[in-house]
Amino acid sequence: MQHDIDLAPFNTLALPGKAARYRRITEAVQLTDPALASEPRFVLGGGSNLVLTGDVERLVLHMAIPGRRLLREDADAVYVEAGAGENWHDFVQWTLAQGWPGLENLSLIPGTVGAAPVQNIGAYGLEVGERLFAVNAWDFEKKAFFAVDRENCRFSYRDSLFKQQGWHLDGRVAIASVVFRLPRAWQPNVAYADLQQELAGAGIAAPTPRQIADAVVAVRRRKLPDPAQLPNAGSFFQNPLVDRNRAEALKARYPALPSYAQPDGRVKLAAGWLIEQAGWKGKSLGPVGMYEKQALVLVNRGGACGVDVERTMAAVQAAVRERFAVDLVAEPVFL
Ligand code: EPU
């Protein structure tokens, strides 16, 4: 157990805050320590989806369990397991190097393997839930490890079982490892417009998994700021899901509004477009603003604290609500 640990290096928005008590978890068995179950906890991964609003009273468990291995393989797929603390991008690159494609569209997403299923990370036409086989986690209340298979993870857009009340946010469970199922029958998934353009620009008609990964990395580097250079937490708001009537009314008024019909009948709107039209692209309030190349990304221009983030967030939400009557929901967790 460590005390008064500075959490600024452990959140990609680089917000200040100290953990009164902090413990680094490097082996799953450490989760079974009864001392951890007896007090309020927060389970921290890569800190890339986190708004730190100040000092943290709860015990911070920093998930750093390493390891990646081929679990088994059959005629249809390989099953790969990775520890919760593995860096997501490094893990994806490792699977590609082993000759196991399937995760290439999710290259360069910041964060850890253990955090990936919580909000069902997704980009460039793929969500992690589509490649996930099972999640292994510790339940601090039941004092037992348990496994959840894909069907029971209840994955949807930026959502899963793990986000249910009392679970991740309240530190009831900690994901120890994740098993992925990577089908042998690989097909390129290049329908996403940015990705298609990137490959076409490079003159690649039949891309390999590696080429798709490289294209995703190139697009991301161009559009999204590197947290090491300009602290941020990726997309700060979820793309809003509205019902079809509402989407049609908005489209009639704003024909350029990007919208994507969902299988459930709802329509996903591009929050970045709404924010840009509301005048917030590249605009700041104090030290916190919306990025000039991607209006959905909130950036800390230096020296911001949690309150500054909350202030800019509220101003952006108010501007979008006033102009479009759409409510934007923040993507990160607030601690
Ligand atoms: N757009 C604008 N102005 C902007 C930003 C975007 O008009 O400032 C328009 C774009 O022109 C495009 C549409 O909005 O027509 C969508 O933009 P983009 O393709 O950049 O993706 P996004 O919807 O803004 C989502 C994810 C990203 C993911 C990309 C690519 C969410 C909240 N965000 O962003 O995920 O990388 O798609 O798949 O779903 C993240 O969650 O942290 C993240 C980066």
Coordinates of C-alpha atoms and ligand atoms in Angstrom, one line a residue:
M1 CA 0.0 0.0 0.0
Q2 CA 1.3 3.4 -0.9
H3 CA 0.1 6.8 0.3
D4 CA -0.5 10.2 -1.2
I5 CA 0.3 9.2 -4.7
D6 CA 0.2 11.8 -7.4
L7 CA -2.4 10.7 -10.0
A8 CA -1.5 13.3 -12.7
P9 CA 0.8 10.8 -14.5
F10 CA -1.9 8.2 -14.4
N11 CA -4.6 10.1 -16.3
T12 CA -4.2 11.2 -19.9
L13 CA -5.9 14.5 -19.3
A14 CA -3.0 15.2 -16.8
L15 CA -5.4 16.5 -14.2
P16 CA -4.1 17.0 -10.7
G17 CA -5.2 14.8 -7.7
K18 CA -3.7 12.5 -5.1
A19 CA -4.7 9.1 -4.0
A20 CA -4.7 8.9 -0.2
R21 CA -4.2 5.1 -0.6
Y22 CA -2.9 3.4 -3.7
R23 CA -2.1 -0.1 -4.6
R24 CA -0.6 -1.5 -7.8
I25 CA -2.0 -4.9 -8.8
T26 CA 0.4 -7.0 -10.7
E27 CA -1.0 -10.4 -10.1
A28 CA -4.7 -11.6 -10.1
V29 CA -4.2 -13.3 -6.7
Q30 CA -3.5 -9.9 -5.0
L31 CA -7.2 -9.0 -5.7
T32 CA -8.2 -11.7 -3.1
D33 CA -6.5 -9.8 -0.2
P34 CA -9.4 -9.3 2.3
A35 CA -8.1 -5.8 3.1
L36 CA -9.1 -4.6 -0.3
A37 CA -12.7 -5.7 0.1
S38 CA -13.3 -3.8 3.3
E39 CA -13.1 -0.2 1.9
P40 CA -14.4 1.8 -1.0
R41 CA -12.3 1.3 -4.1
F42 CA -11.7 2.7 -7.6
V43 CA -10.2 0.5 -10.2
L44 CA -7.8 2.4 -12.5
G45 CA -6.6 1.2 -15.9
G46 CA -4.7 3.4 -18.3
G47 CA -6.5 6.5 -17.1
S48 CA -7.4 7.4 -20.7
N49 CA -11.1 7.7 -20.1
L50 CA -11.0 9.5 -16.7
V51 CA -11.7 12.9 -15.4
L52 CA -10.1 13.4 -12.1
T53 CA -12.0 16.0 -10.2
G54 CA -9.6 16.3 -7.2
D55 CA -8.0 14.2 -4.5
V56 CA -9.3 10.6 -4.2
E57 CA -10.5 9.3 -0.9
R58 CA -11.2 5.8 -2.2
L59 CA -8.5 3.2 -2.4
V60 CA -7.1 3.3 -5.9
L61 CA -6.3 -0.1 -7.4
H62 CA -4.0 0.4 -10.4
M63 CA -4.4 -2.6 -12.6
A64 CA -1.0 -3.7 -14.0
I65 CA -1.5 -7.4 -14.5
P66 CA 0.8 -8.4 -17.4
G67 CA 0.8 -11.4 -19.7
R68 CA -0.4 -12.4 -23.1
R69 CA -0.7 -16.0 -24.5
L70 CA -2.3 -18.3 -26.9
L71 CA -4.9 -20.1 -24.9
R72 CA -6.1 -22.6 -27.5
E73 CA -6.9 -22.9 -31.1
D74 CA -9.3 -24.8 -33.2
A75 CA -10.2 -25.1 -36.9
D76 CA -12.2 -21.8 -36.8
A77 CA -10.3 -19.5 -34.5
V78 CA -7.5 -18.7 -32.1
Y79 CA -8.2 -17.8 -28.5
V80 CA -5.8 -15.3 -27.0
E81 CA -5.7 -14.2 -23.3
A82 CA -4.2 -11.0 -22.1
G83 CA -3.7 -9.5 -18.6
A84 CA -5.8 -6.5 -17.7
G85 CA -2.7 -4.3 -17.4
E86 CA -1.4 -4.9 -20.9
N87 CA -1.3 -1.8 -23.0
W88 CA -4.1 -2.1 -25.6
H89 CA -2.2 -1.0 -28.6
D90 CA 0.9 -3.1 -27.8
F91 CA -1.4 -6.1 -27.4
V92 CA -3.1 -5.5 -30.8
Q93 CA 0.3 -5.2 -32.5
W94 CA 1.5 -8.4 -30.9
T95 CA -1.5 -10.3 -32.1
L96 CA -0.8 -9.1 -35.7
A97 CA 2.9 -10.0 -35.4
Q98 CA 1.8 -13.5 -34.4
G99 CA -0.3 -13.8 -37.5
W100 CA -3.6 -13.5 -35.7
P101 CA -5.5 -10.6 -37.3
G102 CA -8.9 -9.3 -36.2
L103 CA -8.2 -6.4 -33.9
E104 CA -6.3 -4.2 -36.4
N105 CA -9.1 -1.6 -36.7
L106 CA -8.6 -0.9 -33.0
S107 CA -5.0 0.0 -33.3
L108 CA -3.6 3.0 -31.3
I109 CA -6.6 3.3 -28.9
P110 CA -5.1 4.4 -25.6
G111 CA -5.7 2.4 -22.5
T112 CA -5.4 -1.1 -21.2
V113 CA -6.8 -4.5 -22.2
G114 CA -8.8 -4.7 -18.9
A115 CA -10.6 -1.5 -19.6
A116 CA -11.4 -2.3 -23.2
P117 CA -14.6 -4.3 -22.5
V118 CA -16.0 -1.9 -19.9
Q119 CA -17.0 0.7 -22.4
N120 CA -16.8 -1.6 -25.4
I121 CA -14.1 0.4 -27.1
G122 CA -14.7 0.9 -30.8
A123 CA -13.3 2.6 -33.8
Y124 CA -13.2 2.4 -37.6
G125 CA -16.1 0.0 -37.9
L126 CA -15.3 -2.4 -35.1
E127 CA -16.2 -2.8 -31.5
V128 CA -14.1 -4.9 -29.1
G129 CA -17.2 -6.9 -28.1
E130 CA -17.2 -8.4 -31.6
R131 CA -13.8 -10.1 -31.0
L132 CA -14.2 -10.8 -27.3
F133 CA -14.7 -14.4 -26.0
A134 CA -14.8 -14.0 -22.2
V135 CA -13.8 -11.6 -19.4
N136 CA -12.3 -12.9 -16.2
A137 CA -12.9 -10.8 -13.1
W138 CA -12.8 -10.7 -9.3
D139 CA -16.0 -9.8 -7.4
F140 CA -15.0 -8.0 -4.2
E141 CA -18.5 -8.6 -2.7
K142 CA -18.8 -12.3 -3.4
K143 CA -15.1 -12.8 -2.9
A144 CA -14.8 -15.0 -6.0
F145 CA -13.4 -14.9 -9.5
F146 CA -16.0 -15.3 -12.2
A147 CA -16.0 -15.4 -16.0
V148 CA -18.5 -13.7 -18.3
D149 CA -18.8 -14.9 -21.8
R150 CA -19.5 -12.6 -24.7
E151 CA -23.3 -13.1 -24.8
N152 CA -23.6 -12.1 -21.2
C153 CA -21.4 -9.0 -21.4
R154 CA -24.4 -7.1 -22.9
F155 CA -22.3 -5.1 -25.3
S156 CA -23.7 -2.1 -27.1
Y157 CA -22.4 1.2 -28.3
R158 CA -19.9 2.3 -25.6
D159 CA -21.7 0.2 -23.0
S160 CA -21.5 -3.2 -21.3
L161 CA -22.5 -5.2 -18.3
F162 CA -19.5 -3.8 -16.5
K163 CA -20.9 -0.2 -16.6
Q164 CA -24.0 -1.3 -14.8
Q165 CA -24.6 0.5 -11.5
G166 CA -22.4 -0.6 -8.6
W167 CA -19.9 -2.5 -10.8
H168 CA -17.0 -0.7 -12.4
L169 CA -17.8 2.8 -11.1
D170 CA -18.2 1.6 -7.5
G171 CA -15.2 -0.8 -7.7
R172 CA -17.3 -3.9 -7.1
V173 CA -15.5 -5.9 -9.7
A174 CA -12.0 -5.8 -11.2
I175 CA -11.3 -7.3 -14.5
A176 CA -8.2 -9.5 -14.3
S177 CA -7.8 -10.8 -17.9
V178 CA -9.7 -10.9 -21.2
V179 CA -9.9 -13.7 -23.7
F180 CA -10.3 -12.8 -27.4
R181 CA -11.6 -15.0 -30.2
L182 CA -9.9 -14.2 -33.5
P183 CA -11.5 -16.1 -36.4
R184 CA -9.2 -17.7 -38.9
A185 CA -11.5 -16.6 -41.7
W186 CA -10.2 -13.0 -41.9
Q187 CA -12.0 -10.4 -43.9
P188 CA -10.8 -6.8 -44.2
N189 CA -13.2 -4.4 -42.5
V190 CA -12.7 -1.1 -44.4
A191 CA -16.1 0.3 -44.8
Y192 CA -15.4 3.4 -42.6
A193 CA -15.0 6.4 -44.8
D194 CA -11.7 7.7 -43.3
L195 CA -10.1 4.3 -43.5
Q196 CA -11.2 3.7 -47.1
Q197 CA -9.8 7.1 -48.1
E198 CA -6.5 6.4 -46.4
L199 CA -6.0 3.1 -48.1
A200 CA -7.2 4.4 -51.5
G201 CA -4.7 7.3 -51.1
A202 CA -1.9 4.8 -50.5
G203 CA -3.0 2.9 -53.6
I204 CA -3.9 -0.2 -51.6
A205 CA -6.9 -2.2 -53.1
A206 CA -6.6 -5.5 -51.2
P207 CA -5.1 -4.5 -47.8
T208 CA -3.4 -6.9 -45.4
P209 CA -4.2 -6.7 -41.7
R210 CA -0.9 -4.9 -41.2
Q211 CA -1.8 -2.3 -43.8
I212 CA -5.1 -1.7 -42.2
A213 CA -3.5 -1.2 -38.8
D214 CA -1.0 1.2 -40.4
A215 CA -3.8 3.1 -42.1
V216 CA -5.8 3.3 -38.8
V217 CA -2.7 4.6 -37.0
A218 CA -2.1 7.2 -39.7
V219 CA -5.7 8.5 -39.6
R220 CA -5.7 8.6 -35.8
R221 CA -2.3 10.4 -35.7
R222 CA -3.7 13.0 -38.1
K223 CA -7.0 13.6 -36.3
L224 CA -6.4 12.9 -32.6
P225 CA -3.9 14.6 -30.4
D226 CA -1.2 12.5 -28.7
P227 CA -1.9 12.7 -24.9
A228 CA 1.8 12.9 -24.3
Q229 CA 1.9 16.2 -26.3
L230 CA -1.6 17.6 -25.6
P231 CA -3.4 15.9 -22.7
N232 CA -6.9 14.5 -23.7
A233 CA -9.2 11.5 -23.1
G234 CA -10.1 10.8 -26.7
S235 CA -13.7 11.5 -27.7
F236 CA -15.1 13.4 -24.7
F237 CA -18.8 12.9 -25.6
Q238 CA -20.7 9.8 -26.9
N239 CA -22.2 10.2 -30.3
P240 CA -25.9 10.8 -29.4
L241 CA -28.5 8.1 -30.3
V242 CA -31.9 9.6 -31.2
D243 CA -35.1 8.1 -32.5
R244 CA -35.7 8.1 -36.2
N245 CA -38.3 11.0 -36.2
R246 CA -36.0 13.2 -34.3
A247 CA -33.2 12.4 -36.7
E248 CA -35.3 13.1 -39.7
A249 CA -36.4 16.5 -38.3
L250 CA -32.8 17.4 -37.7
K251 CA -31.7 16.2 -41.1
A252 CA -34.5 18.3 -42.8
R253 CA -33.1 21.3 -41.1
Y254 CA -29.4 20.5 -41.3
P255 CA -28.9 18.2 -44.4
A256 CA -25.1 18.0 -43.8
L257 CA -25.5 16.5 -40.3
P258 CA -23.7 13.1 -40.5
S259 CA -26.0 10.3 -39.2
Y260 CA -25.8 6.6 -39.1
A261 CA -28.9 4.3 -38.8
Q262 CA -28.5 1.7 -36.1
P263 CA -29.8 -1.9 -36.1
D264 CA -32.3 -1.1 -33.3
G265 CA -34.0 1.6 -35.4
R266 CA -32.3 4.6 -33.7
V267 CA -30.0 7.0 -35.4
K268 CA -26.5 7.9 -34.3
L269 CA -25.5 11.5 -34.8
A270 CA -21.9 12.9 -35.1
A271 CA -21.3 14.8 -31.9
G272 CA -18.2 16.3 -33.4
W273 CA -20.2 17.9 -36.1
L274 CA -22.8 19.3 -33.7
I275 CA -20.0 20.7 -31.5
E276 CA -18.3 22.2 -34.5
Q277 CA -21.5 23.8 -35.8
A278 CA -22.2 25.1 -32.3
G279 CA -18.9 27.1 -32.6
W280 CA -16.7 25.1 -30.3
K281 CA -14.1 23.5 -32.6
G282 CA -10.8 24.9 -31.5
K283 CA -12.4 27.1 -28.9
S284 CA -11.4 27.2 -25.2
L285 CA -12.7 28.3 -21.9
G286 CA -9.8 28.9 -19.6
P287 CA -7.2 26.1 -20.0
V288 CA -9.7 23.6 -21.5
G289 CA -10.9 23.5 -25.0
M290 CA -12.2 21.4 -27.9
Y291 CA -9.4 20.3 -30.3
E292 CA -9.0 22.2 -33.6
K293 CA -8.8 19.1 -35.8
Q294 CA -11.6 17.0 -34.1
A295 CA -14.2 18.9 -32.1
L296 CA -15.2 15.9 -30.1
V297 CA -11.9 15.7 -28.3
L298 CA -11.5 17.9 -25.2
V299 CA -8.0 19.0 -24.5
N300 CA -6.1 20.3 -21.5
R301 CA -4.0 23.2 -22.9
G302 CA -2.0 23.3 -19.7
G303 CA -2.5 23.5 -16.0
A304 CA -6.2 22.6 -16.0
C305 CA -7.9 20.9 -13.0
G306 CA -11.1 18.9 -12.9
V307 CA -13.3 22.0 -12.4
D308 CA -12.0 23.5 -15.6
V309 CA -13.0 20.4 -17.5
E310 CA -16.4 20.5 -16.0
R311 CA -16.8 24.1 -16.9
T312 CA -15.9 23.6 -20.6
M313 CA -18.0 20.4 -20.7
A314 CA -21.1 22.3 -19.4
A315 CA -20.5 25.1 -21.9
V316 CA -20.3 22.8 -24.9
Q317 CA -23.3 20.8 -23.7
A318 CA -25.3 24.1 -23.3
A319 CA -24.3 25.3 -26.8
V320 CA -25.3 22.1 -28.5
R321 CA -28.5 21.9 -26.6
E322 CA -29.4 25.4 -27.4
R323 CA -28.7 25.0 -31.1
F324 CA -29.9 21.4 -31.8
A325 CA -31.9 20.4 -28.7
V326 CA -29.6 17.4 -28.4
D327 CA -28.1 16.3 -25.0
L328 CA -24.5 15.3 -25.1
V329 CA -23.4 12.6 -22.6
A330 CA -19.8 12.6 -21.5
E331 CA -17.9 9.4 -22.3
P332 CA -15.3 9.4 -19.5
V333 CA -15.7 8.3 -15.9
F334 CA -15.7 11.2 -13.3
L335 CA -13.8 10.5 -10.1
Ligands
EPU1 N1 -17.0 15.8 -37.7 C1 -17.2 17.2 -37.9 N2 -16.4 18.0 -37.1 C2 -15.5 17.6 -36.2 C3 -15.4 16.2 -36.0 C4 -16.2 15.3 -36.7 O1 -17.9 17.6 -38.7 O2 -14.8 18.4 -35.6 C5 -17.8 14.9 -38.5 C6 -16.9 14.1 -39.5 O3 -16.6 14.9 -40.6 C7 -17.6 12.9 -39.7 C8 -18.3 12.6 -38.4 O4 -18.4 13.9 -37.7 O5 -18.5 13.0 -40.8 C9 -17.7 11.5 -37.6 O6 -16.3 11.9 -37.3 P1 -15.2 10.9 -37.1 O7 -15.1 9.9 -38.2 O8 -13.9 11.6 -36.8 O9 -15.6 10.0 -35.8 P2 -16.4 10.4 -34.5 O10 -17.8 9.9 -34.6 O11 -16.2 11.8 -34.1 C10 -16.0 8.1 -33.4 C11 -15.5 7.6 -32.0 C12 -14.0 7.6 -32.0 C13 -13.4 6.7 -33.1 C14 -14.0 7.3 -34.4 C15 -13.6 6.4 -35.6 C16 -17.2 8.0 -30.4 C17 -17.7 8.9 -29.3 N3 -16.1 8.4 -31.0 O12 -15.6 9.5 -33.4 O13 -13.6 7.0 -30.7 O14 -12.0 6.7 -33.1 O15 -15.4 7.3 -34.4 O16 -14.3 5.2 -35.6 O17 -18.0 7.1 -30.8 C18 -13.1 7.5 -28.5 O18 -14.1 7.0 -28.2 O19 -12.3 8.1 -27.6 C19 -12.7 7.7 -29.9 C20 -11.7 8.4 -30.3

